[in-house]
XYZ file of C-alpha atoms in Angstrom:
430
model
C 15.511 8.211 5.346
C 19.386 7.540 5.779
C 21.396 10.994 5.868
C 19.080 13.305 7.254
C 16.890 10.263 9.080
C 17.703 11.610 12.562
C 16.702 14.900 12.785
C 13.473 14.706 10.427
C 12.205 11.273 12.093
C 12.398 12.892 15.532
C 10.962 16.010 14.601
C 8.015 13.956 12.067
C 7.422 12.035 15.498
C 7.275 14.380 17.493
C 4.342 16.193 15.828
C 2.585 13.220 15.488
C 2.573 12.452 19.177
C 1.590 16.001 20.298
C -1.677 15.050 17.423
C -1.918 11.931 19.074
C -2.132 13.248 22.712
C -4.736 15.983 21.350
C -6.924 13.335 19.597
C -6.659 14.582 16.131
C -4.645 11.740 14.424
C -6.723 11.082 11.698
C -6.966 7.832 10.313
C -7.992 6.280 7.002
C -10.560 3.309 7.638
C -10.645 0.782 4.169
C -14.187 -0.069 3.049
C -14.780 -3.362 1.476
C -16.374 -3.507 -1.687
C -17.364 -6.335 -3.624
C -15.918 -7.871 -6.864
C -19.437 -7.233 -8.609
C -22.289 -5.833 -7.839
C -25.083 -7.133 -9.792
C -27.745 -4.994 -11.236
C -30.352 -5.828 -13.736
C -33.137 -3.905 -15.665
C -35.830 -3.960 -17.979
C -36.920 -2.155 -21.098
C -40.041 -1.543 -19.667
C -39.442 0.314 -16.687
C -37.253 3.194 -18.353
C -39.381 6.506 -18.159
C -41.045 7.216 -21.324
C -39.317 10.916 -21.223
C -37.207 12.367 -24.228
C -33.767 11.062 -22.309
C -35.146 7.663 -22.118
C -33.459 6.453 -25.484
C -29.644 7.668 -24.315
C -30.164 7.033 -20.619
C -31.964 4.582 -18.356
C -34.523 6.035 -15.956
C -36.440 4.394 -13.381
C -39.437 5.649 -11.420
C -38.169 4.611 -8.266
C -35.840 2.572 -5.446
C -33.925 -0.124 -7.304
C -31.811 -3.445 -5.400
C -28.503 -1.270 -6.644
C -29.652 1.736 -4.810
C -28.403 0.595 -1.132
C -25.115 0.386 -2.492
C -24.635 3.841 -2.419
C -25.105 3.733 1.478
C -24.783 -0.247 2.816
C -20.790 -1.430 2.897
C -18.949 -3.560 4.054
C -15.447 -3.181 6.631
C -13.196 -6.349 8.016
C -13.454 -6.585 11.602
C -10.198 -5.848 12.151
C -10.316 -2.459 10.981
C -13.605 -1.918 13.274
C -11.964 -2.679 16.144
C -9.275 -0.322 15.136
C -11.648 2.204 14.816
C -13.700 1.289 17.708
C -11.077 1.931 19.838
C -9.666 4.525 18.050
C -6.086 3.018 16.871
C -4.172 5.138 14.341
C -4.052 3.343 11.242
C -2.604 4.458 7.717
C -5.163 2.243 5.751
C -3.203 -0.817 5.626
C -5.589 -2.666 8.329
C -6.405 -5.567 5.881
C -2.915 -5.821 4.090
C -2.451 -9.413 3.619
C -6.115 -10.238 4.927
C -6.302 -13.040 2.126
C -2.295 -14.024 2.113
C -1.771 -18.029 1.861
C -5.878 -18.575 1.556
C -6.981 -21.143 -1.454
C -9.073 -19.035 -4.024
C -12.122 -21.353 -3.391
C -11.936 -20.254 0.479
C -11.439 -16.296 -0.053
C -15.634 -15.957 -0.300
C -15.935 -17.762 3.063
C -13.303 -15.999 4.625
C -14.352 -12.141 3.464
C -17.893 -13.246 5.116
C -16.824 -13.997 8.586
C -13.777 -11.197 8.608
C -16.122 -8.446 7.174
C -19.450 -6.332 8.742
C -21.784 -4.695 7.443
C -22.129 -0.783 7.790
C -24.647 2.196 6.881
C -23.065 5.482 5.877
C -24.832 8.343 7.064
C -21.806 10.850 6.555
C -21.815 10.609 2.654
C -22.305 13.467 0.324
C -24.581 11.143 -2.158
C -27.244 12.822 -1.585
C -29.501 11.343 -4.418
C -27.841 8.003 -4.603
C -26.935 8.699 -7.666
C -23.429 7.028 -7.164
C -24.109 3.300 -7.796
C -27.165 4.415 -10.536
C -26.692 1.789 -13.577
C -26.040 4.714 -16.038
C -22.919 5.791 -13.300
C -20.801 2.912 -13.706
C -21.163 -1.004 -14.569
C -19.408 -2.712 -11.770
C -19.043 -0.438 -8.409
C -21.024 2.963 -9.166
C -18.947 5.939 -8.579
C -18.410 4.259 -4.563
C -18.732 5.474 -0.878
C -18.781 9.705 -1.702
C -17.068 11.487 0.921
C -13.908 12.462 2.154
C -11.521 9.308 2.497
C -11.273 10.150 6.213
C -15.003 9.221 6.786
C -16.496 7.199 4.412
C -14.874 7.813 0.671
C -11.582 5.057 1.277
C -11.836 1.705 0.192
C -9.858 -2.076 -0.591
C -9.863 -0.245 -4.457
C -7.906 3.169 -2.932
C -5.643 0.632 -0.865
C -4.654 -1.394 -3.696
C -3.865 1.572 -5.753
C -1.832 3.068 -2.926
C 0.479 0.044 -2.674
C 0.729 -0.498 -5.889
C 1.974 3.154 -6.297
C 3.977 3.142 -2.773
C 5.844 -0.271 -4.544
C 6.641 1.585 -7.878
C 8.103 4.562 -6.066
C 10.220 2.131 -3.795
C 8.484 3.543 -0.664
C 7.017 2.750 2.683
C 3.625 3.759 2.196
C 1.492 6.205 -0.126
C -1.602 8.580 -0.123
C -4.320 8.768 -2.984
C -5.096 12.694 -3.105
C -7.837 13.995 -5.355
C -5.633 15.697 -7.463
C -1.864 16.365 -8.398
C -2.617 19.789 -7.605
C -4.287 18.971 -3.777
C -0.941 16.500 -3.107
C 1.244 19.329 -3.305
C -0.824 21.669 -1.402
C -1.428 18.962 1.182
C 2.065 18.430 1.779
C 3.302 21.761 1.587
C 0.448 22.708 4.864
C 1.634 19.321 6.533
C 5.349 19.899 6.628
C 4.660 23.035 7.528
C 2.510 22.407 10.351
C 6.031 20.194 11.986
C 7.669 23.217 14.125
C 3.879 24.791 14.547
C 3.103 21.480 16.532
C 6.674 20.945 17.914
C 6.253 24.734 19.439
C 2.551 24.054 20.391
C 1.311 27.286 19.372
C 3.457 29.498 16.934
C 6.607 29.128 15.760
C 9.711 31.369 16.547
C 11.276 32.280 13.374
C 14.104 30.018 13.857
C 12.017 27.043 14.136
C 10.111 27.420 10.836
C 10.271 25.321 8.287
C 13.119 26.282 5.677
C 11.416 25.683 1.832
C 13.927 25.565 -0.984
C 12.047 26.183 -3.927
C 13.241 25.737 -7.970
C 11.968 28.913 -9.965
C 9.978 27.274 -12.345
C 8.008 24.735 -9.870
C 4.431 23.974 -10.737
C 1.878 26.514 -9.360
C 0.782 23.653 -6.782
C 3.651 23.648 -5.028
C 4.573 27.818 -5.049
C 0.813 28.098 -3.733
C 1.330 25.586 -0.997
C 4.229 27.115 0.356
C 2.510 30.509 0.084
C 0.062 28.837 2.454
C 2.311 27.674 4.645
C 4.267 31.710 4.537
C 0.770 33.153 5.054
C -0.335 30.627 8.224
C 3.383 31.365 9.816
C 4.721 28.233 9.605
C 7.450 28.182 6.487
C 9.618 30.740 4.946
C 10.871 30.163 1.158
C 14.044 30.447 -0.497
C 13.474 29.957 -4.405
C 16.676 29.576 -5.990
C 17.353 29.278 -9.944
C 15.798 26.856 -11.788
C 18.222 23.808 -11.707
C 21.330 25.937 -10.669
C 23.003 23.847 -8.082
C 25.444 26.363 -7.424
C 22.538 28.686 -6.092
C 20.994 26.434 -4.083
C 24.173 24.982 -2.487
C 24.884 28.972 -1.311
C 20.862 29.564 -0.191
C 21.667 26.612 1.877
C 24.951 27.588 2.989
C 24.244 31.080 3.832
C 20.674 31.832 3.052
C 19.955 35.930 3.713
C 17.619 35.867 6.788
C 15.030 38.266 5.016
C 13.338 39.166 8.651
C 16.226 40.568 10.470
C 18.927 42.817 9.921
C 20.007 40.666 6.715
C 21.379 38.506 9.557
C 23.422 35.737 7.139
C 23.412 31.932 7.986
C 19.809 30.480 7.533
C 19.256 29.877 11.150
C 16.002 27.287 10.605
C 17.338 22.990 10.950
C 14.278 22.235 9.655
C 15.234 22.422 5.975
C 13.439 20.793 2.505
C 14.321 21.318 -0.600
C 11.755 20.822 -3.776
C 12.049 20.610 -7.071
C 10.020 20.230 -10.274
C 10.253 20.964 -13.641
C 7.508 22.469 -16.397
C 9.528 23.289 -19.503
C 10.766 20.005 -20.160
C 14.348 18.968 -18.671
C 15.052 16.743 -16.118
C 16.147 18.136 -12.086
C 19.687 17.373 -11.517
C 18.689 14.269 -9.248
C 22.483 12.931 -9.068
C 23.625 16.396 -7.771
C 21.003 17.022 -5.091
C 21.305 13.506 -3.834
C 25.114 15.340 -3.244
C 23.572 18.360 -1.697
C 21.250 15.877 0.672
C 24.165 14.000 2.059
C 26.028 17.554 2.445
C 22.977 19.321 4.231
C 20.982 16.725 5.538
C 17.657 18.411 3.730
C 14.209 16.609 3.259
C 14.181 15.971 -0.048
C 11.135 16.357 -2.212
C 10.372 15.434 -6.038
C 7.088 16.212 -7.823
C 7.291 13.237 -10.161
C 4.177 14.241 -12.496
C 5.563 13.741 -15.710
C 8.286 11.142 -15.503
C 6.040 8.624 -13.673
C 5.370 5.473 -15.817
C 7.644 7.579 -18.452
C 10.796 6.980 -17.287
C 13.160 4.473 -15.898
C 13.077 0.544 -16.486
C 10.056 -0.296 -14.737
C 8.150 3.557 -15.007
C 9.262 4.262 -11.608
C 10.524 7.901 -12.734
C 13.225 10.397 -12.541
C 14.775 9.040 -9.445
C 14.633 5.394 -10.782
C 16.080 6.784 -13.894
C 18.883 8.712 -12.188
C 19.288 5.672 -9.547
C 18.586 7.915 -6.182
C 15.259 6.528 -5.405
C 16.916 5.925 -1.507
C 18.111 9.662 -1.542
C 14.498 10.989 -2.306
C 12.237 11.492 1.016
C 8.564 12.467 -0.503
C 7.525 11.390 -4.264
C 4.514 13.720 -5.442
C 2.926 12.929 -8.407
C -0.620 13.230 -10.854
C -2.312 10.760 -12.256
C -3.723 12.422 -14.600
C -0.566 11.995 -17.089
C 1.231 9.143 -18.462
C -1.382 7.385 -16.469
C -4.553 8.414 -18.735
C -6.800 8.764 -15.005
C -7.433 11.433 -12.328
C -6.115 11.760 -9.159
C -3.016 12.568 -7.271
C -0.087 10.744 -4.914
C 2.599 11.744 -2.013
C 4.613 8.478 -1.964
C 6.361 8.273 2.070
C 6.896 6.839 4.833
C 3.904 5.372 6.767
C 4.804 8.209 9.517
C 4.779 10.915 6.841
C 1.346 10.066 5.329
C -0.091 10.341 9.048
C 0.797 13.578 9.194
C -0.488 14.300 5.931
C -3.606 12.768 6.577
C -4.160 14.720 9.630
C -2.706 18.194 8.949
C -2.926 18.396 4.675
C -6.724 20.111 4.732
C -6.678 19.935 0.533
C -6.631 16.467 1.612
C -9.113 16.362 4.294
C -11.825 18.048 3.095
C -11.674 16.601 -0.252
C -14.156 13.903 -1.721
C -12.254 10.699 -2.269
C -11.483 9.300 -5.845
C -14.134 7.130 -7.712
C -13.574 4.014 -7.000
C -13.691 3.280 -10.380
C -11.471 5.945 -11.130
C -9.086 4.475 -8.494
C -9.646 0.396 -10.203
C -8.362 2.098 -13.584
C -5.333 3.691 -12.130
C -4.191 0.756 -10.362
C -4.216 -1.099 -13.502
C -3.112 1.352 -15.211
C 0.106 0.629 -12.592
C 0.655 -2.518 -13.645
C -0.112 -1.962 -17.478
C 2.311 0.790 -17.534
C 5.038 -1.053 -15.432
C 4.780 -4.609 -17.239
C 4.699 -3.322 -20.829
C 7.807 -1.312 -21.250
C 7.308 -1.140 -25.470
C 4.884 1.922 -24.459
C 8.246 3.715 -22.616
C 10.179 2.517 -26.038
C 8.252 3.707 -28.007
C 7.538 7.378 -26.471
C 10.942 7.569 -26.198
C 12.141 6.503 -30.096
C 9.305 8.990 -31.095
C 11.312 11.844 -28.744
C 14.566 10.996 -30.536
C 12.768 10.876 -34.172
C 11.284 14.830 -33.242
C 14.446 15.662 -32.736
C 16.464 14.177 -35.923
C 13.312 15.591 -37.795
C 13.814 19.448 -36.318
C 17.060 19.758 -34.739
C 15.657 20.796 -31.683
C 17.225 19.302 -28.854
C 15.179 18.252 -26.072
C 15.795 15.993 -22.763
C 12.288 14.178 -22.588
C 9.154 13.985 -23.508
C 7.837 17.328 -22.479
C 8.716 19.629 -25.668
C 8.785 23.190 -24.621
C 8.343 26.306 -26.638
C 9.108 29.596 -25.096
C 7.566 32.504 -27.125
C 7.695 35.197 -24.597
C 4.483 36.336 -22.680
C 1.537 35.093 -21.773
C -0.909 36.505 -24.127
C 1.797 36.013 -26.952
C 1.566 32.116 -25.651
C -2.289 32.206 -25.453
C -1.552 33.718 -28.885
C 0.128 31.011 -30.255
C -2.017 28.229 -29.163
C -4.822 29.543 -30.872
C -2.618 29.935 -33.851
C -1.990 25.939 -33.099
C -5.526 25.213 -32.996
C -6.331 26.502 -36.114
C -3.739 25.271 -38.216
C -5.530 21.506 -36.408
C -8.852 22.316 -37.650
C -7.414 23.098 -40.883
């Protein structure tokens, strides 16, 4: 952070050290899996039951089936967790840097060991069964914090953390869990600062746009409900709104008391129906009120700007934007969910976001898919060109103008919109 790096570093360190002097800095511990696993079958020992012809059955333990509990961690990263040294899963970041491909084999064998899980939630094994998944089985199942993060999670992570022009990122289950996670997290900063509960002036300050996705309004509703945050929604995309909130924001609690009292201020913004935030003009606001700044990227990542980077590489303010949330369950065709930060940020995450926590970990095939779906997305920009040329041939066709790629009807309520999609559907089937 540049403007506002003082006051939000301090206060981001200083709940990390009061979780570091209680012991509960969790950290994320990469598990090594390899390339290929090999498994082979017969015919002949498929189960002679109705299923047999669409799936393979077996009539007991197969080589595959200790993948589901035997991996492999580097050394380094045991140690780490041996002696129980924070880490933010980038233990084995460069592990094979300036090592001749013929030597990588030798060198993961001395620099990894071997491990049993006993903390999974695979309770059949089912995860690395033949009919699961050809090259890794579904992986390690269990929260990333114990046994569900591997090299495949890390690679995705900086491959995501690189788009996004950040320090670090965290793999969440879902778009949906990233928000939540963060929104807890950030609220959890003047709850840990205090040591016990906040006084009302050291709360954490939300600035909410009206027409954020549910994700985010629940989070901070979390955060209201545990103490923590108080929100100020202001109009969607009126600057002029949130500049006053922020200026003299009506103290709800007491006496209409005027000037929001709280430092501790972040402002987040999203948008469902289709336009873009006014990045240029909150980068303005930023400098003016030193905020944390906050994006939920989900549908301009790999959409827009040169290399897919989104809105704020589109807009040029990827510097003035603190947190990057995002889904990829989008423009990325996959599952799963990002907060794009600094490495101190995704600590605090990691140990204070519980929809991150006590979550099972994405697949790891899930994860292998998204990653390339990274670098797909990122090296072949005709995909961007051409979602964009058909945007601008929908609107020369209709005359309706719209700003991206999200096309948004209004029709009024929600049963007249639940109305209308059926109508939709129909008219597709016919």
């Amino acid at each position: 952070m540049e403007v506002n790096g003082c006051l939000w570093d301090t206060w981001l360190e200083e709940a990390l050290s009061k979780l570091e002097s209680l012991k509960v800095l969790r950290s994320l511990r990469p598990i090594q899996l390899p390339r290929e696993i090999a498994r082979q079958s017969t015919c002949n020992e498929t189960s002679p039951s109705s299923l047999s012809q669409e799936f393979q059955v077996f009539d007991g333990p197969r080589e595959w089936d200790r993948a589901s509990v035997e991996v492999n961690i580097s050394e380094s990263t045991f140690q780490k967790w041996l002696h129980d040294v924070p880490s933010s899963g980038d233990d084995n970041d460069g592990m094979y840097e300036n090592i001749r491909a013929d030597d990588k084999a030798e060198a993961s064998k001395r620099k990894l060991r071997k491990l049993i899980i006993f903390s999974g939630n695979d309770y059949l094994g089912l995860s690395s069964h033949p009919m699961a998944a050809q090259a890794h089985g579904m992986g390690p199942r269990g929260s990333a914090l114990i046994c569900g993060y591997t090299n495949y999670h890390r690679l995705l992570e900086s491959s995501l953390a690189d788009l996004k022009r950040k320090e670090d990122c965290l793999l969440c289950p879902t778009g949906f869990s990233a928000n939540m996670a963060f929104m807890t997290a950030v609220g959890n900063i003047g709850l840990l600062i205090a040591g016990g509960k906040p006084s009302k002036d050291d709360r954490v300050a939300i600035f909410s746009d009206a027409l954020n996705h549910a994700s985010i309004i629940d989070g901070i509703r979390l955060a209201e409900r545990q103490g923590n945050a108080v929100a100020f929604v202001y109009r969607h995309c009126d600057m002029s709104h949130l500049d006053a909130l922020l200026n003299d924001a009506i103290d709800y609690w007491i006496n209409n008391r005027s000037n929001c009292p709280m430092k501790k201020r972040v402002v987040v913004t999203d948008s469902m129906d289709g336009d873009f935030a006014p990045m240029t003009e909150l980068a303005k606001l930023r400098k003016k009120h030193e905020f944390l700044f906050v994006i939920d990227d989900a549908h301009a990542t790999f959409v827009c700007g040169k290399s897919g980077g989104g809105a704020a590489e589109m807009f040029n303010c990827e510097t003035d934007v603190d947190i990057c949330i995002g889904t990829l369950s989008k423009a990325a065709g996959c599952h799963g969910g990002f907060i794009a930060c600094s490495k101190k940020w995704k600590l605090l995450i990691q140990s204070r976001g519980r929809s991150f926590i006590f979550s099972t970990s994405t697949p790891v095939p899930v994860a292998a898919a998204a990653h390339a779906a990274v670098v797909v997305a990122k090296e072949e920009a005709w995909r961007r060109n051409a979602l964009w040329k058909w945007v601008q041939d929908f609107h020369a066709l209709t005359g309706i103008h719209v700003e991206s790629h999200i096309i948004s009807l209004i029709v009024g309520r929600e049963d007249k919109a639940l109305q209308a999609s059926r109508l939709d559907y129909a008219l597709s089937e016919d």
